[in-house]
Short mmCIF file of C-alpha atoms and ligand atoms in Angstrom, two decimals:
data_model
loop_
_atom_site.label_atom_id
_atom_site.label_comp_id
_atom_site.label_asym_id
_atom_site.label_seq_id
_atom_site.Cartn_x
_atom_site.Cartn_y
_atom_site.Cartn_z
CA MET A 1 -196.45 -185.07 -183.86
CA GLU A 2 -193.52 -182.70 -184.23
CA LYS A 3 -191.24 -182.58 -181.18
CA LEU A 4 -189.24 -179.72 -179.76
CA LYS A 5 -185.59 -180.70 -179.41
CA ILE A 6 -183.72 -179.43 -176.39
CA ALA A 7 -179.98 -179.89 -175.88
CA ILE A 8 -178.67 -180.09 -172.33
CA GLN A 9 -175.25 -180.81 -170.87
CA LYS A 10 -174.48 -184.52 -170.70
CA SER A 11 -172.44 -184.39 -167.51
CA GLY A 12 -171.11 -181.42 -165.61
CA ARG A 13 -172.20 -178.52 -163.50
CA LEU A 14 -175.32 -177.77 -165.54
CA SER A 15 -176.66 -181.24 -166.16
CA GLU A 16 -178.40 -182.03 -162.90
CA LYS A 17 -180.18 -178.68 -162.66
CA SER A 18 -181.14 -178.82 -166.33
CA VAL A 19 -182.82 -182.18 -165.81
CA SER A 20 -184.50 -181.05 -162.61
CA ILE A 21 -185.91 -177.89 -164.16
CA LEU A 22 -187.59 -180.06 -166.79
CA ARG A 23 -188.79 -182.53 -164.14
CA GLU A 24 -190.29 -179.74 -162.03
CA ALA A 25 -192.05 -178.49 -165.14
CA GLY A 26 -193.81 -181.85 -165.17
CA ILE A 27 -191.82 -183.32 -167.99
CA ALA A 28 -190.98 -186.85 -166.99
CA MET A 29 -187.46 -187.67 -168.01
CA PRO A 30 -186.66 -191.30 -168.60
CA ASN A 31 -184.56 -192.74 -165.80
CA GLY A 32 -181.65 -195.05 -166.10
CA GLU A 33 -178.88 -195.01 -168.62
CA ARG A 34 -178.52 -191.64 -170.30
CA LYS A 35 -178.91 -192.11 -173.96
CA LEU A 36 -177.76 -189.50 -176.42
CA ILE A 37 -181.37 -188.80 -177.27
CA ALA A 38 -184.14 -189.23 -174.74
CA VAL A 39 -187.81 -188.95 -175.56
CA SER A 40 -190.11 -187.61 -172.90
CA PRO A 41 -193.41 -189.44 -172.59
CA GLY A 42 -196.44 -187.14 -172.36
CA PHE A 43 -194.74 -184.01 -173.60
CA PRO A 44 -193.52 -183.57 -177.20
CA LEU A 45 -189.93 -182.89 -176.23
CA GLU A 46 -186.80 -184.69 -177.30
CA VAL A 47 -183.72 -184.28 -175.11
CA LEU A 48 -180.21 -184.45 -176.55
CA TYR A 49 -177.30 -184.84 -174.12
CA LEU A 50 -174.20 -183.01 -175.35
CA ARG A 51 -171.01 -181.28 -174.22
CA ASP A 52 -171.96 -177.75 -173.24
CA ASP A 53 -169.48 -176.18 -175.68
CA ASP A 54 -171.18 -177.90 -178.60
CA ILE A 55 -174.71 -176.78 -177.74
CA PRO A 56 -174.67 -173.31 -179.40
CA GLN A 57 -173.47 -174.82 -182.68
CA TYR A 58 -176.10 -177.58 -182.60
CA VAL A 59 -178.83 -174.98 -182.10
CA THR A 60 -177.43 -172.82 -184.90
CA ASP A 61 -177.35 -175.89 -187.17
CA GLN A 62 -180.94 -176.74 -186.19
CA VAL A 63 -179.99 -180.15 -184.85
CA ALA A 64 -181.53 -178.87 -181.60
CA ASP A 65 -184.18 -176.14 -181.36
CA ILE A 66 -183.16 -174.82 -177.95
CA GLY A 67 -180.43 -175.53 -175.43
CA ILE A 68 -179.44 -174.86 -171.84
CA VAL A 69 -175.92 -173.40 -171.45
CA GLY A 70 -174.01 -170.99 -169.28
CA GLU A 71 -174.20 -167.44 -170.60
CA ASN A 72 -170.40 -167.56 -170.80
CA VAL A 73 -170.59 -170.38 -173.36
CA TYR A 74 -173.29 -168.52 -175.27
CA ALA A 75 -171.12 -165.37 -175.32
CA GLU A 76 -168.08 -167.36 -176.45
CA LYS A 77 -169.64 -169.68 -179.02
CA GLY A 78 -172.96 -168.10 -179.88
CA GLN A 79 -173.49 -166.93 -183.42
CA ALA A 80 -175.44 -163.96 -184.64
CA ASP A 81 -178.83 -165.62 -184.96
CA LEU A 82 -178.82 -167.19 -181.49
CA GLN A 83 -180.64 -165.48 -178.66
CA VAL A 84 -181.25 -165.86 -174.94
CA ILE A 85 -184.86 -166.95 -174.50
CA GLU A 86 -184.98 -167.32 -170.74
CA ARG A 87 -182.64 -166.79 -167.80
CA LEU A 88 -182.69 -169.70 -165.39
CA GLY A 89 -180.88 -168.31 -162.36
CA PHE A 90 -178.70 -171.32 -161.55
CA SER A 91 -174.96 -172.03 -162.05
CA ARG A 92 -174.14 -168.40 -161.43
CA CYS A 93 -170.50 -167.43 -161.87
CA ARG A 94 -168.37 -164.60 -163.16
CA MET A 95 -165.65 -164.38 -165.80
CA SER A 96 -162.64 -162.59 -164.45
CA LEU A 97 -159.07 -161.62 -165.08
CA ALA A 98 -156.63 -162.73 -162.40
CA ILE A 99 -152.92 -162.20 -161.84
CA PRO A 100 -150.30 -163.50 -159.38
CA ARG A 101 -151.07 -162.26 -155.89
CA GLN A 102 -147.83 -160.34 -155.40
CA GLU A 103 -148.22 -158.25 -158.60
CA GLN A 104 -149.32 -154.62 -158.41
CA TYR A 105 -152.49 -153.94 -160.40
CA ASP A 106 -153.54 -150.50 -161.52
CA GLY A 107 -156.02 -151.11 -164.33
CA PRO A 108 -156.49 -153.09 -167.54
CA HIS A 109 -153.35 -151.63 -169.14
CA PHE A 110 -151.48 -153.96 -166.76
CA PHE A 111 -152.05 -156.54 -169.50
CA GLN A 112 -150.51 -154.44 -172.28
CA GLY A 113 -147.95 -156.63 -174.05
CA ARG A 114 -148.51 -159.49 -171.60
CA ARG A 115 -149.73 -163.07 -172.02
CA ILE A 116 -153.17 -164.14 -170.77
CA ALA A 117 -154.18 -167.80 -170.64
CA THR A 118 -157.86 -168.60 -171.19
CA SER A 119 -160.40 -171.00 -172.64
CA TYR A 120 -162.54 -168.00 -173.63
CA PRO A 121 -160.55 -166.10 -176.26
CA VAL A 122 -163.58 -164.48 -177.94
CA ILE A 123 -164.94 -162.81 -174.79
CA LEU A 124 -161.45 -161.79 -173.72
CA LYS A 125 -160.52 -160.33 -177.11
CA ARG A 126 -163.72 -158.29 -177.18
CA TYR A 127 -162.92 -156.87 -173.75
CA LEU A 128 -159.28 -156.10 -174.52
CA ASP A 129 -160.28 -154.35 -177.76
CA GLU A 130 -162.82 -152.22 -175.87
CA GLN A 131 -160.11 -151.27 -173.40
CA GLY A 132 -157.54 -150.60 -176.12
CA VAL A 133 -155.19 -153.15 -174.60
CA ASP A 134 -152.96 -155.22 -176.83
CA ALA A 135 -152.19 -158.53 -175.08
CA GLU A 136 -151.23 -161.98 -176.24
CA ILE A 137 -154.09 -164.44 -175.77
CA HIS A 138 -152.92 -167.94 -175.00
CA GLU A 139 -155.79 -170.35 -175.60
CA ILE A 140 -155.71 -173.48 -173.43
CA SER A 141 -158.53 -175.87 -172.83
CA GLY A 142 -158.28 -176.74 -169.14
CA SER A 143 -156.51 -175.98 -165.85
CA VAL A 144 -156.04 -172.38 -166.89
CA GLU A 145 -155.28 -171.39 -163.29
CA ILE A 146 -151.92 -173.16 -163.29
CA ALA A 147 -150.58 -171.23 -166.32
CA PRO A 148 -148.96 -168.31 -164.43
CA GLY A 149 -147.30 -170.65 -161.93
CA ILE A 150 -145.56 -172.63 -164.68
CA GLY A 151 -144.50 -169.51 -166.53
CA LEU A 152 -146.95 -169.95 -169.40
CA ALA A 153 -148.77 -166.66 -168.83
CA ASP A 154 -148.75 -163.41 -166.84
CA GLY A 155 -152.41 -163.65 -166.01
CA ILE A 156 -155.53 -165.68 -166.68
CA PHE A 157 -159.10 -165.06 -167.76
CA ASP A 158 -161.43 -167.73 -166.37
CA ILE A 159 -164.63 -168.65 -164.60
CA VAL A 160 -164.72 -167.78 -160.91
CA SER A 161 -167.33 -168.86 -158.44
CA SER A 162 -166.17 -168.94 -154.82
CA GLY A 163 -162.68 -167.72 -155.78
CA SER A 164 -160.94 -170.52 -153.87
CA THR A 165 -159.32 -171.97 -156.99
CA LEU A 166 -157.64 -168.61 -157.61
CA ILE A 167 -156.46 -168.35 -154.02
CA SER A 168 -155.05 -171.85 -153.92
CA ASN A 169 -153.07 -171.07 -157.07
CA GLY A 170 -151.63 -167.85 -155.68
CA LEU A 171 -153.78 -165.63 -157.89
CA LYS A 172 -155.99 -162.60 -157.24
CA GLU A 173 -159.06 -161.49 -159.17
CA VAL A 174 -158.56 -158.02 -160.67
CA GLU A 175 -161.40 -157.46 -163.17
CA VAL A 176 -164.86 -158.99 -163.53
CA ILE A 177 -165.68 -158.94 -167.24
CA MET A 178 -169.04 -160.64 -167.26
CA ARG A 179 -171.51 -162.37 -165.00
CA SER A 180 -173.13 -165.57 -166.06
CA GLU A 181 -176.02 -167.85 -165.19
CA ALA A 182 -177.66 -170.75 -167.01
CA VAL A 183 -179.88 -169.62 -169.89
CA ILE A 184 -182.10 -171.17 -172.51
CA ILE A 185 -180.84 -170.25 -175.96
CA GLY A 186 -182.70 -170.59 -179.23
CA ARG A 187 -183.08 -169.07 -182.64
CA PRO A 188 -185.95 -167.28 -184.32
CA GLY A 189 -188.16 -168.92 -186.91
CA LEU A 190 -189.40 -172.10 -185.24
CA SER A 191 -192.37 -173.78 -186.88
CA ASP A 192 -195.74 -172.89 -185.33
CA SER A 193 -196.08 -176.25 -183.65
CA LYS A 194 -192.60 -176.10 -182.15
CA GLN A 195 -193.16 -172.53 -181.01
CA GLN A 196 -196.31 -173.69 -179.23
CA ILE A 197 -194.42 -176.42 -177.39
CA LEU A 198 -191.74 -173.89 -176.45
CA ASP A 199 -194.35 -171.43 -175.14
CA ASP A 200 -195.89 -174.19 -173.05
CA LEU A 201 -192.46 -175.20 -171.73
CA LEU A 202 -191.58 -171.58 -170.83
CA PHE A 203 -194.93 -171.11 -169.12
CA ARG A 204 -194.25 -174.16 -166.97
CA ILE A 205 -190.68 -173.15 -166.17
CA ARG A 206 -191.76 -169.63 -165.19
CA SER A 207 -194.47 -171.02 -162.91
CA VAL A 208 -191.94 -173.22 -161.14
CA GLN A 209 -189.45 -170.38 -160.84
CA ALA A 210 -192.01 -167.90 -159.56
CA ALA A 211 -193.04 -170.48 -156.97
CA SER A 212 -189.51 -171.01 -155.74
CA ASN A 213 -188.96 -167.23 -155.52
CA ASN A 214 -192.07 -166.73 -153.41
CA LYS A 215 -193.59 -167.99 -150.19
CA TYR A 216 -197.16 -168.16 -148.98
CA ILE A 217 -197.58 -166.18 -145.77
CA LEU A 218 -200.36 -166.24 -143.16
CA LEU A 219 -200.46 -164.00 -140.12
CA ASN A 220 -202.75 -162.48 -137.54
CA ALA A 221 -202.98 -158.69 -137.54
CA PRO A 222 -204.60 -156.09 -135.31
CA ASN A 223 -207.36 -154.45 -137.39
CA ASP A 224 -205.95 -150.93 -136.97
CA LYS A 225 -202.72 -152.07 -138.69
CA LEU A 226 -204.36 -153.94 -141.57
CA ASP A 227 -203.67 -151.24 -144.17
CA ASP A 228 -199.99 -150.96 -143.30
CA ILE A 229 -199.57 -154.72 -143.23
CA SER A 230 -201.41 -155.21 -146.53
CA ALA A 231 -199.15 -152.61 -148.15
CA LEU A 232 -196.10 -154.66 -147.17
CA ILE A 233 -197.45 -157.93 -148.58
CA PRO A 234 -199.56 -156.94 -151.58
CA GLY A 235 -199.49 -160.50 -152.96
CA MET A 236 -200.49 -161.37 -156.51
CA LYS A 237 -203.54 -159.14 -156.52
CA SER A 238 -204.24 -158.15 -152.94
CA PRO A 239 -204.09 -160.06 -149.67
CA THR A 240 -207.00 -162.14 -148.39
CA VAL A 241 -208.27 -160.66 -145.10
CA MET A 242 -210.63 -162.65 -142.85
CA PRO A 243 -211.90 -161.74 -139.39
CA LEU A 244 -210.66 -163.82 -136.48
CA ALA A 245 -213.06 -165.03 -133.79
CA GLU A 246 -211.28 -162.65 -131.42
CA PRO A 247 -212.64 -159.12 -131.95
CA GLY A 248 -210.21 -156.53 -133.34
CA TRP A 249 -208.04 -159.11 -135.14
CA SER A 250 -207.90 -160.48 -138.68
CA SER A 251 -206.09 -163.24 -140.48
CA VAL A 252 -204.11 -162.07 -143.54
CA HIS A 253 -203.00 -164.42 -146.34
CA SER A 254 -200.64 -163.34 -149.08
CA VAL A 255 -197.54 -164.10 -151.12
CA LEU A 256 -194.10 -162.82 -150.22
CA SER A 257 -191.01 -162.60 -152.41
CA GLU A 258 -187.89 -164.40 -151.25
CA ASP A 259 -185.73 -161.33 -152.07
CA GLN A 260 -186.77 -159.09 -149.19
CA PHE A 261 -188.04 -161.88 -147.00
CA TRP A 262 -186.37 -161.12 -143.65
CA GLN A 263 -186.69 -157.39 -144.05
CA ILE A 264 -190.45 -157.63 -144.56
CA ILE A 265 -190.88 -160.17 -141.77
CA GLY A 266 -189.16 -157.67 -139.44
CA GLN A 267 -191.46 -154.85 -140.52
CA LEU A 268 -194.53 -157.07 -140.11
CA ARG A 269 -193.52 -157.91 -136.53
CA GLN A 270 -192.97 -154.24 -135.75
CA LEU A 271 -196.50 -153.53 -136.97
CA GLY A 272 -197.82 -156.09 -134.48
CA ALA A 273 -198.34 -159.10 -136.74
CA GLN A 274 -198.48 -162.36 -134.79
CA GLY A 275 -198.62 -166.07 -135.51
CA ILE A 276 -196.74 -165.66 -138.77
CA LEU A 277 -196.64 -168.85 -140.86
CA VAL A 278 -194.60 -169.17 -144.05
CA ILE A 279 -195.30 -172.02 -146.44
CA PRO A 280 -193.51 -173.02 -149.66
CA ILE A 281 -195.43 -172.71 -152.91
CA GLU A 282 -195.19 -175.52 -155.41
CA LYS A 283 -196.36 -173.74 -158.57
CA MET A 284 -197.33 -170.12 -159.13
CA ILE A 285 -199.36 -169.34 -162.22
CA LEU A 286 -198.71 -165.75 -163.30
O1 PRT B 1 -167.74 -181.49 -170.42
P1 PRT B 1 -168.37 -180.19 -170.75
O2 PRT B 1 -167.62 -179.41 -171.80
O3 PRT B 1 -169.83 -180.34 -171.05
O4 PRT B 1 -168.31 -179.32 -169.38
P2 PRT B 1 -167.26 -178.22 -168.91
O5 PRT B 1 -166.20 -178.90 -168.13
O6 PRT B 1 -166.88 -177.33 -170.03
O7 PRT B 1 -168.17 -177.31 -168.00
P3 PRT B 1 -168.57 -177.43 -166.45
O8 PRT B 1 -169.54 -178.54 -166.26
O9 PRT B 1 -167.38 -177.37 -165.57
O10 PRT B 1 -169.31 -176.02 -166.29
C1 PRT B 1 -170.46 -175.75 -167.01
C2 PRT B 1 -170.87 -174.30 -166.74
O11 PRT B 1 -171.10 -174.11 -165.33
C3 PRT B 1 -169.86 -173.25 -167.07
O12 PRT B 1 -169.82 -172.94 -168.45
C4 PRT B 1 -170.35 -172.06 -166.24
O13 PRT B 1 -171.41 -171.40 -166.93
C5 PRT B 1 -170.97 -172.74 -165.01
N1 PRT B 1 -170.14 -172.60 -163.79
C6 PRT B 1 -170.59 -172.09 -162.61
C7 PRT B 1 -168.85 -172.95 -163.60
C8 PRT B 1 -168.53 -172.62 -162.27
N2 PRT B 1 -169.63 -172.09 -161.69
C9 PRT B 1 -167.18 -172.88 -161.79
N3 PRT B 1 -166.89 -172.59 -160.62
N4 PRT B 1 -167.95 -173.53 -164.42
C10 PRT B 1 -166.70 -173.77 -163.95
N5 PRT B 1 -166.28 -173.46 -162.69
C11 PRT B 1 -164.86 -173.79 -162.36
C12 PRT B 1 -163.94 -172.57 -162.30
O14 PRT B 1 -163.35 -172.40 -163.57
C13 PRT B 1 -162.88 -172.97 -161.27
O15 PRT B 1 -161.79 -173.54 -161.93
O16 PRT B 1 -164.80 -174.36 -161.12
C14 PRT B 1 -163.58 -174.07 -160.48
C15 PRT B 1 -163.92 -173.73 -159.05
O17 PRT B 1 -164.37 -172.39 -158.93
P4 PRT B 1 -164.15 -171.57 -157.56
O18 PRT B 1 -164.00 -170.11 -157.93
O19 PRT B 1 -165.40 -171.82 -156.76
O20 PRT B 1 -162.94 -172.11 -156.90
ZN1 ZN B 2 -167.41 -177.43 -171.80
#
């Protein structure tokens, strides 16, 4: 049977989450020594472990059918026929311009005629062109943040997460050029059987993600507030409402999104909801 080939990062910030997203989707990944190619028993998927920078090219060359990379790597290395198939919501970061802390900054033209060190020349060039700024791009492959301190550049363009690396190198973030999260990339034109495996994989991943973004909620509500309470927690279709043994009260069961969790809990309490229980959901089939 034809297998779908997925490329994931061999070791780094994406690798653990990439493996766990497949595990949670019920795809058993072989334990032990990481081979270059792993075959997953029970699901027609073949896993290739690669450097993240190489993944877009391998997908373009059809060595892999899909891959998990940071959007930043996709934007830097992705070619025309590649596309984002699914956003995965982990390894979030931003790509920013930063300059020495003591410098005055009054807009992108700060960089006019200056040197910027980066490992992402394509994204940076696109931005500078859009802004009409002519700067010298100094491509270096690692430790970009030390470039200004050693006189190699006037500023840097790099990945920022907490920002502490910038601070400890005496730099300040002045422009956010893109935001990034892990994504599944692929290309159009998979064979029917591979497309079917991909659809099944995406269905599973979405069910796991929906589950982790939602909670199951049970509460007791006074009957005269049932409509207001149901409106706050509409659930997947509508809440389940069951009478309690105590007259005038009902039990309400529904699903609640993680996004507005505390806000809605507060509103529910104001409406007189009691005995609120919140339970994690393992899978949510949409
Ligand atoms: O070996 P390989 O080429 O496969 O890995 P890599 O070293 O190129 O990549 P890796 O594993 O470091 O990162 C993989 C992906 O994780 C990146 O392409 C981003 O999409 C994402 N990501 C998320 C990050 C960060 N957050 C991050 N903070 N990648 C790098 N960093 C760096 C950042 O550049 C800074 O120097 O971590 C440092 C700490 O960041 P602060 O701001 O929290 O201090
Ligand atoms: Zn890399």
